[in-house]
Amino acid sequence: MIVPIRTLGDPVLREHSKPVSDFDRKLHLLCDDMLETMYAAPGVGLAGPQVGITLRLFVFDDGETGPTFIANPVLLDPSGTVVEEEGCLSIPGPYHPTPRSERIRCRGQDVKGQDLEMDGEGLLARIFQHETDHLDGMLYIDRLDEAGRREVLADLRRLELGLQEPRARRRPE
Ligand code: NI
């Protein structure tokens, strides 16, 4: 089932999410709904708060891993810095060059509660960082300087007012 994606201004996006403790059928259904919603958007990642669920979990597909769910992510061993365009399904439309670690490891649990660990580089590393930020109430615009943040918000406003055609979505996270 496709569920509504919360957008900038919704207070749930600023909440700190709680650890996932019940790896039950309900979690499985949530995972399915989130993946379906992410693909329909379309996007490459979607975190719990974006669908109003303040649990530490996200789904993603960077085009190589296939549909993946991670609960209780912990990021380890960041290295390098890279600035690439980034967007977010909760700030629909704009993209902005955003600094992130180039490589990072993500440790967490799958939908059954089994431990998993993945090494991310490039887009995958960016997804891990972007989605984990969501679980701490943080958005990519918080990673920009004041001028960058103003550009994104101005773009967003123009799109909302219908003054600018949305650019083709590439990889909103
Ligand atoms: Ni996002």
mmCIF file with all atom_site columns, N, CA, C and O and ligand atoms in Angstrom, residues 50 87-90 130-131 134 173, ligand 1:
data_model
loop_
_atom_site.group_PDB
_atom_site.id
_atom_site.type_symbol
_atom_site.label_atom_id
_atom_site.label_alt_id
_atom_site.label_comp_id
_atom_site.label_asym_id
_atom_site.label_entity_id
_atom_site.label_seq_id
_atom_site.pdbx_PDB_ins_code
_atom_site.Cartn_x
_atom_site.Cartn_y
_atom_site.Cartn_z
_atom_site.occupancy
_atom_site.B_iso_or_equiv
_atom_site.pdbx_formal_charge
_atom_site.auth_seq_id
_atom_site.auth_comp_id
_atom_site.auth_asym_id
_atom_site.auth_atom_id
_atom_site.pdbx_PDB_model_num
ATOM   1  N  N  . GLN A 1 50  ? 9.373  9.797  7.606  1.00 0.00 ? 50  GLN A N  1
ATOM   2  C  CA . GLN A 1 50  ? 8.791  10.332 6.372  1.00 0.00 ? 50  GLN A CA 1
ATOM   3  C  C  . GLN A 1 50  ? 7.390  9.771  6.084  1.00 0.00 ? 50  GLN A C  1
ATOM   4  O  O  . GLN A 1 50  ? 6.665  10.314 5.262  1.00 0.00 ? 50  GLN A O  1
ATOM   5  N  N  . GLY A 1 87  ? 18.777 15.224 -2.838 1.00 0.00 ? 87  GLY A N  1
ATOM   6  C  CA . GLY A 1 87  ? 17.399 15.686 -2.714 1.00 0.00 ? 87  GLY A CA 1
ATOM   7  C  C  . GLY A 1 87  ? 16.716 14.840 -1.658 1.00 0.00 ? 87  GLY A C  1
ATOM   8  O  O  . GLY A 1 87  ? 17.339 13.970 -1.047 1.00 0.00 ? 87  GLY A O  1
ATOM   9  N  N  . CYS A 1 88  ? 15.441 15.097 -1.418 1.00 0.00 ? 88  CYS A N  1
ATOM   10 C  CA . CYS A 1 88  ? 14.711 14.365 -0.387 1.00 0.00 ? 88  CYS A CA 1
ATOM   11 C  C  . CYS A 1 88  ? 13.238 14.341 -0.760 1.00 0.00 ? 88  CYS A C  1
ATOM   12 O  O  . CYS A 1 88  ? 12.682 15.368 -1.152 1.00 0.00 ? 88  CYS A O  1
ATOM   13 N  N  . LEU A 1 89  ? 12.614 13.194 -0.624 1.00 0.00 ? 89  LEU A N  1
ATOM   14 C  CA . LEU A 1 89  ? 11.190 13.071 -0.956 1.00 0.00 ? 89  LEU A CA 1
ATOM   15 C  C  . LEU A 1 89  ? 10.333 13.968 -0.063 1.00 0.00 ? 89  LEU A C  1
ATOM   16 O  O  . LEU A 1 89  ? 9.214  14.304 -0.418 1.00 0.00 ? 89  LEU A O  1
ATOM   17 N  N  . SER A 1 90  ? 10.869 14.364 1.076  1.00 0.00 ? 90  SER A N  1
ATOM   18 C  CA . SER A 1 90  ? 10.119 15.239 1.984  1.00 0.00 ? 90  SER A CA 1
ATOM   19 C  C  . SER A 1 90  ? 10.328 16.722 1.666  1.00 0.00 ? 90  SER A C  1
ATOM   20 O  O  . SER A 1 90  ? 9.704  17.587 2.294  1.00 0.00 ? 90  SER A O  1
ATOM   21 N  N  . HIS A 1 130 ? 22.038 9.996  4.764  1.00 0.00 ? 130 HIS A N  1
ATOM   22 C  CA . HIS A 1 130 ? 20.793 10.773 4.607  1.00 0.00 ? 130 HIS A CA 1
ATOM   23 C  C  . HIS A 1 130 ? 19.656 10.153 5.417  1.00 0.00 ? 130 HIS A C  1
ATOM   24 O  O  . HIS A 1 130 ? 18.939 10.852 6.137  1.00 0.00 ? 130 HIS A O  1
ATOM   25 N  N  . GLU A 1 131 ? 19.508 8.839  5.307  1.00 0.00 ? 131 GLU A N  1
ATOM   26 C  CA . GLU A 1 131 ? 18.384 8.174  5.988  1.00 0.00 ? 131 GLU A CA 1
ATOM   27 C  C  . GLU A 1 131 ? 18.590 8.122  7.497  1.00 0.00 ? 131 GLU A C  1
ATOM   28 O  O  . GLU A 1 131 ? 17.637 8.288  8.262  1.00 0.00 ? 131 GLU A O  1
ATOM   29 N  N  . HIS A 1 134 ? 17.546 11.290 9.043  1.00 0.00 ? 134 HIS A N  1
ATOM   30 C  CA . HIS A 1 134 ? 16.096 11.398 9.225  1.00 0.00 ? 134 HIS A CA 1
ATOM   31 C  C  . HIS A 1 134 ? 15.673 10.861 10.595 1.00 0.00 ? 134 HIS A C  1
ATOM   32 O  O  . HIS A 1 134 ? 14.740 11.377 11.211 1.00 0.00 ? 134 HIS A O  1
ATOM   33 N  N  . GLU A 1 173 ? 16.231 11.219 -2.057 1.00 0.00 ? 173 GLU A N  1
ATOM   34 C  CA . GLU A 1 173 ? 16.398 10.269 -0.957 1.00 0.00 ? 173 GLU A CA 1
ATOM   35 C  C  . GLU A 1 173 ? 15.475 10.669 0.165  1.00 0.00 ? 173 GLU A C  1
ATOM   36 O  O  . GLU A 1 173 ? 15.486 10.145 1.204  1.00 0.00 ? 173 GLU A O  1
HETATM 37 NI NI . NI  B 2 .   ? 15.065 12.294 2.744  1.00 0.00 ? 1   NI  B NI 1
#
